[in-house]
Amino acid sequence: MAKMEVKTSLLDNMIGVGDMVLLEPLNEDSFIDNLKQRFDHSEIYTYIGSVVISVNPYRTLPIYTPDKVEEYRNRNFYELSPHIYALADEAYRSLRDQDKDQCILITGESGAGKTEASKLVMSYVAAVCGKGAEVNQVKEQLLQSNPVLEAFGNAKTARNDNSSRFGKYMDIEFNFKGDPLGGVISNYLLEKSRVVKQPRGERNFHIFYQMLSGASDDLLDKLKLERDFSKYNYLSLDSAKVNGIDDASNFRTVRNAMQIVGFLDHETQSVLAIVAAVLKLGNIEFKPESRVNGLDESKVKDKNELKEICELMGIEQTVLERAFSFRTVEAKQEKVSTTLNVAQAYYARDALAKNMYSRLFSWLVQRINESIKAQSKVRKKVMGVLDIYGFEIFEENSFEQFIINYCNEKLQQIFIELTLKEEQEEYIREGIEWTHIEYFNNAVICDLIENNQNGIIAMLDEECLRPGTVTDDTFLEKLNQVCATHQHFESRMSKCSRFLNDTSLPHCCFRIQHYAGKVMYQVEGFVDKNNDLLYRDLSQAMWKANHSLIKELFPEGNPAKINLKRPPTAGSQFKASVSTLMKNLQTKNPNYIRCIKPNDKKAAHIFNDALVRHQVNYLGLLENVRVRRAGFAFRQPYEPCLKRYKMLCKQTWPHWKGPARDGVEVLLNNLKIPKEEYSFGRSKIFIRNPRTLFKLEELRKERLEDLATLIQKIYRGWKCRTRFLLMKKSQIVVSAWVRRYLQQNKYKRIKSSTIVVQSYTRGWKARKILRELKYQKRCNEAVTTIAAYWHGTQARRELKRLKEEARRKHAVAVIWAYWLGLKVRREYRKFFRANAGKKIYAFTIQRIIQKYFLEMKNKMPSVSPIDNNWPTRPYLFLDSTHKEMKRIFHLWRCKKYRDQFTEQKKFIYDEKLEASELFKDKKLSYPASVGQPFHGDYLEISKNPKYKKLSDTIEEKIIIADTVNKINRANGKGATRIFLLTKSNVTIADQKSGQIKLEVPLGDITKVSMSSQNDGFFALHLKEGSAAACKGDFLFSSDHLIEMATKLYRTTLMQTKQKIYIEIADEFLVQFKQDKVCVKFIQGTQKNGNIPTCKRKNNRLLEVAVP
């Protein structure tokens, strides 16, 4: 029996208030108390209209099961209790059904659960969208991109064990049915300074610890690494091990995820080699060495580390060592080389490590995008998921915090604008009068930072580019001059008199009044971090590496492409990226998830009021509620509203037959609710005050209790009445069965008596007939017996006479034989005694040989040349004769077997011999082909009228004609084609029409590739530049692979005097247009018997599943 579906509402069994818009009274304390009350009851999600507030529980909750996914699937946003699945479902359905591009903005500070929230959104969308092999592959690649990016871009911080140290925006692309086609990932500002230095209690990026913990001993030896974390200066030791994190298991997960996403084995090895090189760079130390001119020059202390790094990257040791000791400055046509002191060498080392890692991370994102990008060119719908750093206020805030907080200012600005826009559009759409809402516009703060002339980023870029001595102090002085009068900028040296007495502000700092509060920034490092300078000598050294990926990461090191123009600064690059992101978000329908961290201890069941209050303030959640409540606190479509409250009015209960709007109006008038408390829109009822909604809920609750009592009463009456009718029906049935039973017994007794009488009568009649038959039989037997006795007597008399006559004849013969024997013995007695021995010996030998040949005649083996059976030798003296007989017999039967061969059969055996030399012990399907004759023309082209047109077109003799599956280069699917081999060409024709698709001269075929498995898959490699090779090599699947390859090999050898190379390997490369694609054979199950299944995994890999 199916489980009854129970529909609930946001207002049912509510703990606290599920939607903050309904909170009464609305102030900061009641807001925090409502969050805490829900958090204590494991309700971590709360709404502000369509915005979801998520409080990190720091524990696993049973609210993300497949049943929950089905519960929220295709449901109204307010139909169930608050959940992140409700927002994900609303966004997905709007994208699929209304053709609206969506974006989901996830914000909050570090440790609030932003990354987990983005994973939940993606997993929900993957669960509810379409199914199928290609769709599942796309979903798996999109989901598996997360472990790779987390390993290289996340780290343990003081606030979060898995903190994202980069911003990520993913556009997931869907087709018109809502099935995912692919995606595009954008990354923002990786915290690359963490590579060389981590604050106390924090770790470097996860991948370093995962590789040292989870890599095999062979891999570590290959990467020249040791497992001991203490061997590496770039790894902090106080937090190397983190409770609840298994680095070894995570490393295996990352390797598996990279394989699923589409990384080839050599690409994975290249990435790990660069990570190992970055790790070992931290172990290079320098010592000062004085030169003749009095300047200090840095030298590497231990060159073993440098040697191993150069071996990993394929760089000459002297080239990298010089790059750490000298710096070349180019100005127009002049080059000046200066030495680096120890401090500058350490700066160069760290700059190289940071640039190598950050560029590797950008390459990973680009490589993932290549694999997960949509293959089709149809119009796509897009859902963007933004997981970016939250607002950061630390004890010491530097350039990174300044950039991060600038990004959050822009997100807050677009959040307020889009929220107000959405609210205003709904009021206009419903015909409700719009009233202006007062709110804080942080555009003035954004202008302070990003203004092209007087903005802080513009002044920082100007300070970095100007000639002369540039320091962080000169930058601060410039800020004091330009921003002194700005109401949101504060500095101790500011000219504004109201800041002169602010002694809490150090001299080397400035303060900005952000929307989330005041943040003090230390200017130390601003100029260097904005410059992001890497010496050109190091770039050129990297370009000289034999490592292809290293060379790709440093294109500016190419001497042929030297650009003397200064590269853009980090601040301007990030500003441009944020601007592009804002434009992208404004083209999509926004959905918001605000993440809150309940405590700093990362512990469950702890709710720190002060910490949550601070986050509520800087996220602007109260202001968001006030914007939402400025007009009407609650709105609901007429149908659900009438359905929920219709039991409160007699006119609407139980069924309202008119329009839903009229029913709601009758309901509210009957309840005597003041008209100023509600307003009618085109499709929704708007309720101004939450108290009105709560009053309706109270009345509904009381009415439901009355209805429950009525239902119980009716049910009990129905139950008793049903039981009575059932008992009455049962009594009738029992009576009927009893009467039936009695009548059946009476009938059985009468029937039994009748049968007994009938049996006695039939028995008497049968016995009477039997007596008559027996008498007649005895009379017939008596006559027969008398005749038999008479014939027997006559026969015995005749037999006795014949025996007597035979005895007489035998006696005469015996006497005559004895007489002849006596005469012979008397005649030859004199000769017998002299030669008896020799004659007996010769006679014996003759008889033995005669017996031997007679036995050999009966024991001869078959005439098959491969039959090795031969009778055993009976006597030792016949050994040589026995062997000679065996040899002569074998030669005779071989000649007899050869005489049977025709010229055609000899040709067939030559082909079989050629196939044996090519495929024996190399191809698993070869033994099955040995017993099968090579027919060649399987389609009987000349006789089949279907192919008459094709037969007339082919003028040469057809060597082989068979149907093959031609594999599509784009998706791996097969299409049936006719494969024709003549003396000069390979012809491919359509099976249905017989039309020739392609002709390939035998001279253009260079190689045939196939696997060693039991399959018929093979590739024809064509000569580069030939006319047939414009689209690349051909992939086929045939049931007669051995015959086809053998005949192609022999025909090409006879015509071109050149041998085709037969490649047998489970992994080989083919050329598709300009790309080289790896064909890889794996064990798997097939849908169509033993036909191999081909799947195009990505642009560089084609997998063939064979039995």
Coordinates of C-alpha atoms in Angstrom, one line a residue, residues 28-38 607 609:
E28 CA 18.0 42.8 16.5
D29 CA 17.4 40.9 19.7
S30 CA 14.3 39.1 18.4
F31 CA 16.1 38.3 15.2
I32 CA 19.0 36.6 17.1
D33 CA 16.6 34.8 19.5
N34 CA 14.6 33.4 16.6
L35 CA 17.8 32.1 14.9
K36 CA 19.0 30.6 18.2
Q37 CA 15.7 28.9 18.9
R38 CA 15.6 27.3 15.5
F607 CA 25.5 29.5 19.6
D609 CA 25.1 35.5 20.4

